[in-house]
Amino acid sequence: MQLGAFSISLTVKDIAASAAFYEKLGFTSFGGDITQNWLILKNGETVIGLFQGMFEKNMLTFNPGWSQNAEALDSFTDVRDLQRELKAAGTEFVAEADEATNGPGSFIVVDPDGNPVLVDQHV
């Protein structure tokens, strides 16, 4: 199963303080908008997202159709195909992609320990 680019999405209390902390660890701004309370940071191939007031818990995030540099891939498994495969395996969903559409879409599943996993396709 090809889930796409990986990052961790962190729910933060103070996005400016969090950004400053991760910059000390060598991360640099890669995307997002701190004035809208979300920022994407990168250190080598490692990507983290900082989100203030958007999520209740930290999440593992996968982006089908994207490289680790947020570049569109020529070939990838669509989020709806991934969703159908997981449904066939008996996975329960918190949120689902609309299977009648194409292009951007997302779903959320939760692992046995309560960790949300977001599969979020932007292309």
GROMACS .gro file of N, CA, C and O in nm:
model
  492
    1MET      N    1   0.085  -0.118   0.000
    1MET     CA    2   0.000   0.000   0.000
    1MET      C    3   0.090   0.124   0.000
    1MET      O    4   0.172   0.140   0.089
    2GLN      N    5   0.075   0.208  -0.099
    2GLN     CA    6   0.153   0.331  -0.110
    2GLN      C    7   0.071   0.447  -0.056
    2GLN      O    8  -0.025   0.491  -0.118
    3LEU      N    9   0.109   0.497   0.062
    3LEU     CA   10   0.032   0.602   0.129
    3LEU      C   11   0.077   0.743   0.093
    3LEU      O   12   0.007   0.839   0.123
    4GLY      N   13   0.193   0.757   0.032
    4GLY     CA   14   0.241   0.890  -0.006
    4GLY      C   15   0.336   0.949   0.096
    4GLY      O   16   0.384   0.882   0.187
    5ALA      N   17   0.362   1.077   0.080
    5ALA     CA   18   0.456   1.149   0.167
    5ALA      C   19   0.408   1.142   0.312
    5ALA      O   20   0.289   1.146   0.340
    6PHE      N   21   0.503   1.132   0.405
    6PHE     CA   22   0.470   1.122   0.546
    6PHE      C   23   0.513   1.248   0.621
    6PHE      O   24   0.618   1.305   0.595
    7SER      N   25   0.429   1.287   0.717
    7SER     CA   26   0.465   1.392   0.812
    7SER      C   27   0.389   1.366   0.941
    7SER      O   28   0.297   1.284   0.946
    8ILE      N   29   0.428   1.436   1.044
    8ILE     CA   30   0.354   1.433   1.169
    8ILE      C   31   0.288   1.569   1.183
    8ILE      O   32   0.350   1.673   1.158
    9SER      N   33   0.160   1.569   1.216
    9SER     CA   34   0.085   1.693   1.237
    9SER      C   35   0.069   1.712   1.387
    9SER      O   36   0.004   1.631   1.453
   10LEU      N   37   0.129   1.819   1.438
   10LEU     CA   38   0.128   1.844   1.582
   10LEU      C   39   0.027   1.953   1.616
   10LEU      O   40   0.026   2.060   1.554
   11THR      N   41  -0.056   1.924   1.714
   11THR     CA   42  -0.145   2.027   1.766
   11THR      C   43  -0.065   2.106   1.871
   11THR      O   44  -0.004   2.048   1.959
   12VAL      N   45  -0.060   2.237   1.854
   12VAL     CA   46   0.024   2.320   1.941
   12VAL      C   47  -0.060   2.429   2.007
   12VAL      O   48  -0.164   2.469   1.955
   13LYS      N   49  -0.013   2.474   2.123
   13LYS     CA   50  -0.083   2.580   2.199
   13LYS      C   51  -0.042   2.719   2.151
   13LYS      O   52  -0.123   2.811   2.153
   14ASP      N   53   0.084   2.735   2.113
   14ASP     CA   54   0.137   2.865   2.070
   14ASP      C   55   0.225   2.840   1.948
   14ASP      O   56   0.339   2.795   1.961
   15ILE      N   57   0.170   2.867   1.831
   15ILE     CA   58   0.240   2.831   1.707
   15ILE      C   59   0.373   2.903   1.693
   15ILE      O   60   0.470   2.845   1.645
   16ALA      N   61   0.382   3.028   1.737
   16ALA     CA   62   0.509   3.102   1.727
   16ALA      C   63   0.616   3.038   1.816
   16ALA      O   64   0.730   3.021   1.773
   17ALA      N   65   0.579   3.002   1.938
   17ALA     CA   66   0.674   2.937   2.028
   17ALA      C   67   0.716   2.802   1.974
   17ALA      O   68   0.835   2.766   1.979
   18SER      N   69   0.622   2.726   1.919
   18SER     CA   70   0.654   2.595   1.863
   18SER      C   71   0.745   2.608   1.741
   18SER      O   72   0.841   2.532   1.726
   19ALA      N   73   0.716   2.704   1.655
   19ALA     CA   74   0.800   2.726   1.536
   19ALA      C   75   0.942   2.761   1.579
   19ALA      O   76   1.039   2.707   1.525
   20ALA      N   77   0.956   2.848   1.676
   20ALA     CA   78   1.089   2.888   1.725
   20ALA      C   79   1.163   2.767   1.781
   20ALA      O   80   1.283   2.750   1.757
   21PHE      N   81   1.093   2.681   1.856
   21PHE     CA   82   1.156   2.562   1.912
   21PHE      C   83   1.207   2.470   1.802
   21PHE      O   84   1.323   2.426   1.805
   22TYR      N   85   1.123   2.439   1.703
   22TYR     CA   86   1.164   2.345   1.598
   22TYR      C   87   1.271   2.406   1.506
   22TYR      O   88   1.355   2.335   1.453
   23GLU      N   89   1.272   2.538   1.492
   23GLU     CA   90   1.379   2.602   1.416
   23GLU      C   91   1.513   2.583   1.485
   23GLU      O   92   1.615   2.565   1.419
   24LYS      N   93   1.514   2.581   1.619
   24LYS     CA   94   1.638   2.554   1.693
   24LYS      C   95   1.688   2.413   1.666
   24LYS      O   96   1.808   2.386   1.676
   25LEU      N   97   1.596   2.321   1.631
   25LEU     CA   98   1.634   2.184   1.598
   25LEU      C   99   1.672   2.168   1.451
   25LEU      O  100   1.696   2.057   1.406
   26GLY      N  101   1.677   2.279   1.379
   26GLY     CA  102   1.721   2.274   1.239
   26GLY      C  103   1.611   2.270   1.137
   26GLY      O  104   1.637   2.257   1.016
   27PHE      N  105   1.485   2.281   1.178
   27PHE     CA  106   1.374   2.284   1.083
   27PHE      C  107   1.360   2.425   1.025
   27PHE      O  108   1.386   2.524   1.092
   28THR      N  109   1.320   2.430   0.897
   28THR     CA  110   1.294   2.558   0.832
   28THR      C  111   1.152   2.556   0.775
   28THR      O  112   1.098   2.452   0.743
   29SER      N  113   1.097   2.674   0.761
   29SER     CA  114   0.961   2.686   0.709
   29SER      C  115   0.956   2.636   0.566
   29SER      O  116   1.041   2.669   0.483
   30PHE      N  117   0.855   2.556   0.538
   30PHE     CA  118   0.842   2.491   0.407
   30PHE      C  119   0.708   2.526   0.342
   30PHE      O  120   0.692   2.514   0.222
   31GLY      N  121   0.612   2.564   0.421
   31GLY     CA  122   0.480   2.597   0.370
   31GLY      C  123   0.388   2.638   0.482
   31GLY      O  124   0.427   2.642   0.598
   32GLY      N  125   0.267   2.669   0.446
   32GLY     CA  126   0.169   2.709   0.544
   32GLY      C  127   0.167   2.859   0.565
   32GLY      O  128   0.231   2.934   0.492
   33ASP      N  129   0.095   2.903   0.666
   33ASP     CA  130   0.079   3.044   0.695
   33ASP      C  131   0.061   3.060   0.846
   33ASP      O  132  -0.045   3.028   0.899
   34ILE      N  133   0.164   3.108   0.912
   34ILE     CA  134   0.160   3.121   1.057
   34ILE      C  135   0.047   3.213   1.101
   34ILE      O  136  -0.011   3.195   1.208
   35THR      N  137   0.008   3.310   1.018
   35THR     CA  138  -0.102   3.401   1.054
   35THR      C  139  -0.237   3.329   1.050
   35THR      O  140  -0.335   3.377   1.107
   36GLN      N  141  -0.242   3.213   0.984
   36GLN     CA  142  -0.363   3.131   0.982
   36GLN      C  143  -0.350   3.012   1.078
   36GLN      O  144  -0.430   2.919   1.074
   37ASN      N  145  -0.247   3.015   1.163
   37ASN     CA  146  -0.223   2.915   1.267
   37ASN      C  147  -0.186   2.777   1.214
   37ASN      O  148  -0.216   2.675   1.278
   38TRP      N  149  -0.118   2.771   1.099
   38TRP     CA  150  -0.063   2.644   1.053
   38TRP      C  151   0.066   2.671   0.978
   38TRP      O  152   0.081   2.773   0.909
   39LEU      N  153   0.162   2.582   0.999
   39LEU     CA  154   0.295   2.599   0.940
   39LEU      C  155   0.354   2.462   0.915
   39LEU      O  156   0.341   2.372   0.998
   40ILE      N  157   0.419   2.446   0.800
   40ILE     CA  158   0.486   2.321   0.767
   40ILE      C  159   0.637   2.348   0.773
   40ILE      O  160   0.686   2.444   0.714
   41LEU      N  161   0.708   2.262   0.845
   41LEU     CA  162   0.852   2.276   0.862
   41LEU      C  163   0.921   2.150   0.811
   41LEU      O  164   0.865   2.041   0.815
   42LYS      N  165   1.046   2.169   0.767
   42LYS     CA  166   1.120   2.056   0.711
   42LYS      C  167   1.265   2.061   0.759
   42LYS      O  168   1.325   2.167   0.769
   43ASN      N  169   1.320   1.941   0.784
   43ASN     CA  170   1.460   1.923   0.817
   43ASN      C  171   1.504   1.800   0.740
   43ASN      O  172   1.466   1.688   0.776
   44GLY      N  173   1.578   1.817   0.633
   44GLY     CA  174   1.612   1.705   0.546
   44GLY      C  175   1.483   1.653   0.483
   44GLY      O  176   1.406   1.727   0.426
   45GLU      N  177   1.459   1.523   0.497
   45GLU     CA  178   1.336   1.462   0.445
   45GLU      C  179   1.224   1.458   0.549
   45GLU      O  180   1.114   1.412   0.519
   46THR      N  181   1.253   1.506   0.670
   46THR     CA  182   1.155   1.501   0.779
   46THR      C  183   1.065   1.623   0.773
   46THR      O  184   1.112   1.737   0.770
   47VAL      N  185   0.933   1.598   0.773
   47VAL     CA  186   0.834   1.706   0.763
   47VAL      C  187   0.744   1.701   0.885
   47VAL      O  188   0.694   1.595   0.923
   48ILE      N  189   0.724   1.817   0.948
   48ILE     CA  190   0.627   1.830   1.056
   48ILE      C  191   0.534   1.946   1.024
   48ILE      O  192   0.573   2.045   0.964
   49GLY      N  193   0.410   1.930   1.065
   49GLY     CA  194   0.313   2.038   1.053
   49GLY      C  195   0.276   2.085   1.192
   49GLY      O  196   0.255   2.003   1.282
   50LEU      N  197   0.269   2.215   1.210
   50LEU     CA  198   0.226   2.274   1.336
   50LEU      C  199   0.087   2.334   1.313
   50LEU      O  200   0.068   2.413   1.220
   51PHE      N  201  -0.009   2.297   1.397
   51PHE     CA  202  -0.146   2.342   1.380
   51PHE      C  203  -0.201   2.388   1.515
   51PHE      O  204  -0.211   2.309   1.608
   52GLN      N  205  -0.235   2.515   1.523
   52GLN     CA  206  -0.291   2.570   1.646
   52GLN      C  207  -0.443   2.582   1.631
   52GLN      O  208  -0.492   2.651   1.541
   53GLY      N  209  -0.516   2.512   1.719
   53GLY     CA  210  -0.661   2.524   1.721
   53GLY      C  211  -0.734   2.450   1.611
   53GLY      O  212  -0.851   2.476   1.586
   54MET      N  213  -0.668   2.357   1.542
   54MET     CA  214  -0.731   2.287   1.430
   54MET      C  215  -0.762   2.141   1.458
   54MET      O  216  -0.856   2.087   1.401
   55PHE      N  217  -0.683   2.076   1.542
   55PHE     CA  218  -0.701   1.935   1.572
   55PHE      C  219  -0.699   1.916   1.723
   55PHE      O  220  -0.637   1.993   1.795
   56GLU      N  221  -0.761   1.808   1.769
   56GLU     CA  222  -0.759   1.776   1.911
   56GLU      C  223  -0.633   1.701   1.952
   56GLU      O  224  -0.586   1.716   2.063
   57LYS      N  225  -0.580   1.618   1.861
   57LYS     CA  226  -0.465   1.533   1.892
   57LYS      C  227  -0.362   1.540   1.781
   57LYS      O  228  -0.394   1.574   1.668
   58ASN      N  229  -0.239   1.506   1.815
   58ASN     CA  230  -0.136   1.490   1.714
   58ASN      C  231  -0.177   1.378   1.619
   58ASN      O  232  -0.245   1.284   1.660
   59MET      N  233  -0.138   1.389   1.492
   59MET     CA  234  -0.177   1.290   1.391
   59MET      C  235  -0.060   1.251   1.304
   59MET      O  236   0.023   1.335   1.271
   60LEU      N  237  -0.059   1.124   1.264
   60LEU     CA  238   0.028   1.081   1.156
   60LEU      C  239  -0.042   1.123   1.027
   60LEU      O  240  -0.164   1.105   1.014
   61THR      N  241   0.030   1.179   0.933
   61THR     CA  242  -0.031   1.227   0.810
   61THR      C  243   0.042   1.171   0.689
   61THR      O  244   0.165   1.171   0.685
   62PHE      N  245  -0.037   1.123   0.593
   62PHE     CA  246   0.016   1.074   0.466
   62PHE      C  247  -0.052   1.150   0.354
   62PHE      O  248  -0.172   1.180   0.361
   63ASN      N  249   0.025   1.183   0.249
   63ASN     CA  250  -0.028   1.257   0.136
   63ASN      C  251  -0.007   1.181   0.006
   63ASN      O  252   0.098   1.193  -0.058
   64PRO      N  253  -0.107   1.101  -0.035
   64PRO     CA  254  -0.096   1.032  -0.165
   64PRO      C  255  -0.080   1.136  -0.276
   64PRO      O  256  -0.143   1.242  -0.274
   65GLY      N  257   0.007   1.104  -0.371
   65GLY     CA  258   0.027   1.192  -0.485
   65GLY      C  259   0.134   1.298  -0.466
   65GLY      O  260   0.162   1.374  -0.557
   66TRP      N  261   0.195   1.302  -0.348
   66TRP     CA  262   0.300   1.400  -0.320
   66TRP      C  263   0.429   1.331  -0.283
   66TRP      O  264   0.430   1.228  -0.214
   67SER      N  265   0.541   1.395  -0.323
   67SER     CA  266   0.673   1.356  -0.273
   67SER      C  267   0.694   1.424  -0.138
   67SER      O  268   0.612   1.508  -0.097
   68GLN      N  269   0.805   1.395  -0.071
   68GLN     CA  270   0.836   1.461   0.056
   68GLN      C  271   0.861   1.611   0.037
   68GLN      O  272   0.866   1.685   0.134
   69ASN      N  273   0.873   1.655  -0.088
   69ASN     CA  274   0.891   1.798  -0.118
   69ASN      C  275   0.761   1.863  -0.164
   69ASN      O  276   0.763   1.970  -0.224
   70ALA      N  277   0.648   1.796  -0.143
   70ALA     CA  278   0.515   1.845  -0.182
   70ALA      C  279   0.505   1.866  -0.333
   70ALA      O  280   0.436   1.956  -0.379
   71GLU      N  281   0.574   1.782  -0.408
   71GLU     CA  282   0.568   1.786  -0.554
   71GLU      C  283   0.475   1.674  -0.600
   71GLU      O  284   0.480   1.562  -0.549
   72ALA      N  285   0.390   1.707  -0.698
   72ALA     CA  286   0.296   1.607  -0.749
   72ALA      C  287   0.372   1.493  -0.815
   72ALA      O  288   0.468   1.514  -0.889
   73LEU      N  289   0.328   1.370  -0.787
   73LEU     CA  290   0.387   1.251  -0.847
   73LEU      C  291   0.310   1.214  -0.973
   73LEU      O  292   0.189   1.237  -0.983
   74ASP      N  293   0.380   1.156  -1.070
   74ASP     CA  294   0.315   1.113  -1.194
   74ASP      C  295   0.222   0.995  -1.170
   74ASP      O  296   0.119   0.982  -1.234
   75SER      N  297   0.260   0.908  -1.078
   75SER     CA  298   0.183   0.786  -1.052
   75SER      C  299   0.168   0.768  -0.901
   75SER      O  300   0.265   0.783  -0.826
   76PHE      N  301   0.046   0.739  -0.856
   76PHE     CA  302   0.021   0.715  -0.714
   76PHE      C  303  -0.114   0.645  -0.699
   76PHE      O  304  -0.194   0.642  -0.791
   77THR      N  305  -0.138   0.591  -0.581
   77THR     CA  306  -0.266   0.527  -0.551
   77THR      C  307  -0.361   0.633  -0.495
   77THR      O  308  -0.330   0.699  -0.395
   78ASP      N  309  -0.476   0.648  -0.558
   78ASP     CA  310  -0.574   0.748  -0.517
   78ASP      C  311  -0.626   0.718  -0.377
   78ASP      O  312  -0.641   0.602  -0.337
   79VAL      N  313  -0.656   0.823  -0.302
   79VAL     CA  314  -0.705   0.810  -0.165
   79VAL      C  315  -0.831   0.723  -0.157
   79VAL      O  316  -0.849   0.647  -0.062
   80ARG      N  317  -0.917   0.730  -0.257
   80ARG     CA  318  -1.040   0.650  -0.256
   80ARG      C  319  -1.009   0.501  -0.275
   80ARG      O  320  -1.075   0.416  -0.216
   81ASP      N  321  -0.907   0.469  -0.355
   81ASP     CA  322  -0.864   0.330  -0.371
   81ASP      C  323  -0.805   0.277  -0.240
   81ASP      O  324  -0.832   0.162  -0.201
   82LEU      N  325  -0.727   0.360  -0.172
   82LEU     CA  326  -0.672   0.321  -0.042
   82LEU      C  327  -0.786   0.296   0.057
   82LEU      O  328  -0.785   0.198   0.132
   83GLN      N  329  -0.884   0.384   0.055
   83GLN     CA  330  -0.999   0.372   0.145
   83GLN      C  331  -1.076   0.242   0.119
   83GLN      O  332  -1.110   0.170   0.213
   84ARG      N  333  -1.099   0.211  -0.008
   84ARG     CA  334  -1.170   0.087  -0.041
   84ARG      C  335  -1.091  -0.036   0.006
   84ARG      O  336  -1.149  -0.131   0.060
   85GLU      N  337  -0.960  -0.032  -0.011
   85GLU     CA  338  -0.876  -0.144   0.032
   85GLU      C  339  -0.882  -0.162   0.184
   85GLU      O  340  -0.893  -0.274   0.235
   86LEU      N  341  -0.877  -0.052   0.257
   86LEU     CA  342  -0.884  -0.060   0.402
   86LEU      C  343  -1.022  -0.105   0.450
   86LEU      O  344  -1.034  -0.181   0.546
   87LYS      N  345  -1.126  -0.058   0.384
   87LYS     CA  346  -1.262  -0.102   0.419
   87LYS      C  347  -1.275  -0.253   0.399
   87LYS      O  348  -1.333  -0.322   0.484
   88ALA      N  349  -1.222  -0.303   0.289
   88ALA     CA  350  -1.228  -0.447   0.261
   88ALA      C  351  -1.155  -0.527   0.367
   88ALA      O  352  -1.190  -0.642   0.394
   89ALA      N  353  -1.055  -0.466   0.431
   89ALA     CA  354  -0.979  -0.532   0.537
   89ALA      C  355  -1.045  -0.514   0.674
   89ALA      O  356  -0.991  -0.559   0.775
   90GLY      N  357  -1.161  -0.446   0.678
   90GLY     CA  358  -1.235  -0.430   0.802
   90GLY      C  359  -1.197  -0.310   0.886
   90GLY      O  360  -1.236  -0.301   1.003
   91THR      N  361  -1.123  -0.216   0.830
   91THR     CA  362  -1.082  -0.097   0.904
   91THR      C  363  -1.202  -0.005   0.926
   91THR      O  364  -1.282   0.016   0.836
   92GLU      N  365  -1.212   0.050   1.047
   92GLU     CA  366  -1.317   0.147   1.078
   92GLU      C  367  -1.265   0.288   1.053
   92GLU      O  368  -1.148   0.318   1.080
   93PHE      N  369  -1.352   0.375   1.006
   93PHE     CA  370  -1.316   0.512   0.969
   93PHE      C  371  -1.382   0.613   1.061
   93PHE      O  372  -1.497   0.598   1.100
   94VAL      N  373  -1.308   0.721   1.091
   94VAL     CA  374  -1.362   0.835   1.164
   94VAL      C  375  -1.422   0.933   1.063
   94VAL      O  376  -1.524   0.996   1.088
   95ALA      N  377  -1.356   0.947   0.949
   95ALA     CA  378  -1.402   1.032   0.840
   95ALA      C  379  -1.363   0.963   0.710
   95ALA      O  380  -1.262   0.894   0.704
   96GLU      N  381  -1.446   0.984   0.606
   96GLU     CA  382  -1.422   0.916   0.479
   96GLU      C  383  -1.418   1.013   0.363
   96GLU      O  384  -1.486   1.116   0.364
   97ALA      N  385  -1.341   0.976   0.260
   97ALA     CA  386  -1.341   1.049   0.133
   97ALA      C  387  -1.467   1.014   0.058
   97ALA      O  388  -1.517   0.901   0.067
   98ASP      N  389  -1.520   1.108  -0.017
   98ASP     CA  390  -1.638   1.084  -0.101
   98ASP      C  391  -1.592   1.003  -0.222
   98ASP      O  392  -1.519   1.052  -0.307
   99GLU      N  393  -1.636   0.878  -0.228
   99GLU     CA  394  -1.590   0.789  -0.335
   99GLU      C  395  -1.652   0.821  -0.470
   99GLU      O  396  -1.612   0.765  -0.572
  100ALA      N  397  -1.747   0.914  -0.475
  100ALA     CA  398  -1.808   0.955  -0.602
  100ALA      C  399  -1.730   1.068  -0.668
  100ALA      O  400  -1.765   1.113  -0.777
  101THR      N  401  -1.623   1.114  -0.602
  101THR     CA  402  -1.544   1.226  -0.656
  101THR      C  403  -1.407   1.176  -0.700
  101THR      O  404  -1.372   1.060  -0.681
  102ASN      N  405  -1.327   1.267  -0.755
  102ASN     CA  406  -1.187   1.240  -0.782
  102ASN      C  407  -1.109   1.365  -0.743
  102ASN      O  408  -1.166   1.466  -0.709
  103GLY      N  409  -0.976   1.356  -0.748
  103GLY     CA  410  -0.893   1.469  -0.705
  103GLY      C  411  -0.875   1.470  -0.555
  103GLY      O  412  -0.873   1.364  -0.492
  104PRO      N  413  -0.866   1.590  -0.496
  104PRO     CA  414  -0.842   1.599  -0.352
  104PRO      C  415  -0.949   1.526  -0.271
  104PRO      O  416  -1.067   1.524  -0.307
  105GLY      N  417  -0.905   1.467  -0.162
  105GLY     CA  418  -0.993   1.397  -0.070
  105GLY      C  419  -0.913   1.344   0.047
  105GLY      O  420  -0.790   1.339   0.041
  106SER      N  421  -0.983   1.305   0.154
  106SER     CA  422  -0.910   1.255   0.271
  106SER      C  423  -0.997   1.161   0.351
  106SER      O  424  -1.120   1.159   0.338
  107PHE      N  425  -0.930   1.082   0.435
  107PHE     CA  426  -0.999   1.001   0.534
  107PHE      C  427  -0.915   0.994   0.660
  107PHE      O  428  -0.795   1.025   0.658
  108ILE      N  429  -0.980   0.958   0.770
  108ILE     CA  430  -0.911   0.943   0.898
  108ILE      C  431  -0.948   0.807   0.957
  108ILE      O  432  -1.066   0.771   0.962
  109VAL      N  433  -0.846   0.735   0.999
  109VAL     CA  434  -0.862   0.611   1.075
  109VAL      C  435  -0.788   0.631   1.208
  109VAL      O  436  -0.709   0.724   1.221
  110VAL      N  437  -0.815   0.545   1.304
  110VAL     CA  438  -0.751   0.556   1.435
  110VAL      C  439  -0.685   0.422   1.466
  110VAL      O  440  -0.748   0.317   1.452
  111ASP      N  441  -0.558   0.427   1.507
  111ASP     CA  442  -0.487   0.302   1.539
  111ASP      C  443  -0.536   0.246   1.673
  111ASP      O  444  -0.612   0.313   1.745
  112PRO      N  445  -0.495   0.125   1.708
  112PRO     CA  446  -0.544   0.061   1.831
  112PRO      C  447  -0.515   0.140   1.959
  112PRO      O  448  -0.581   0.119   2.061
  113ASP      N  449  -0.418   0.231   1.955
  113ASP     CA  450  -0.384   0.310   2.073
  113ASP      C  451  -0.450   0.447   2.074
  113ASP      O  452  -0.420   0.531   2.157
  114GLY      N  453  -0.540   0.471   1.977
  114GLY     CA  454  -0.613   0.597   1.973
  114GLY      C  455  -0.546   0.708   1.894
  114GLY      O  456  -0.592   0.822   1.898
  115ASN      N  457  -0.440   0.675   1.821
  115ASN     CA  458  -0.370   0.776   1.741
  115ASN      C  459  -0.438   0.794   1.607
  115ASN      O  460  -0.452   0.697   1.532
  116PRO      N  461  -0.481   0.916   1.574
  116PRO     CA  462  -0.542   0.937   1.444
  116PRO      C  463  -0.440   0.931   1.332
  116PRO      O  464  -0.326   0.975   1.348
  117VAL      N  465  -0.483   0.875   1.220
  117VAL     CA  466  -0.401   0.868   1.099
  117VAL      C  467  -0.481   0.934   0.988
  117VAL      O  468  -0.589   0.886   0.950
  118LEU      N  469  -0.430   1.045   0.937
  118LEU     CA  470  -0.494   1.121   0.831
  118LEU      C  471  -0.428   1.086   0.699
  118LEU      O  472  -0.305   1.096   0.686
  119VAL      N  473  -0.508   1.048   0.601
  119VAL     CA  474  -0.460   1.027   0.464
  119VAL      C  475  -0.526   1.137   0.382
  119VAL      O  476  -0.648   1.136   0.362
  120ASP      N  477  -0.447   1.234   0.339
  120ASP     CA  478  -0.496   1.360   0.285
  120ASP      C  479  -0.434   1.386   0.148
  120ASP      O  480  -0.319   1.425   0.138
  121GLN      N  481  -0.511   1.364   0.044
  121GLN     CA  482  -0.464   1.381  -0.094
  121GLN      C  483  -0.498   1.522  -0.142
  121GLN      O  484  -0.613   1.565  -0.136
  122HIS      N  485  -0.396   1.594  -0.190
  122HIS     CA  486  -0.414   1.732  -0.235
  122HIS      C  487  -0.423   1.746  -0.387
  122HIS      O  488  -0.450   1.854  -0.437
  123VAL      N  489  -0.395   1.638  -0.460
  123VAL     CA  490  -0.395   1.645  -0.607
  123VAL      C  491  -0.506   1.563  -0.666
  123VAL      O  492  -0.560   1.474  -0.603
   0.00000   0.00000   0.00000
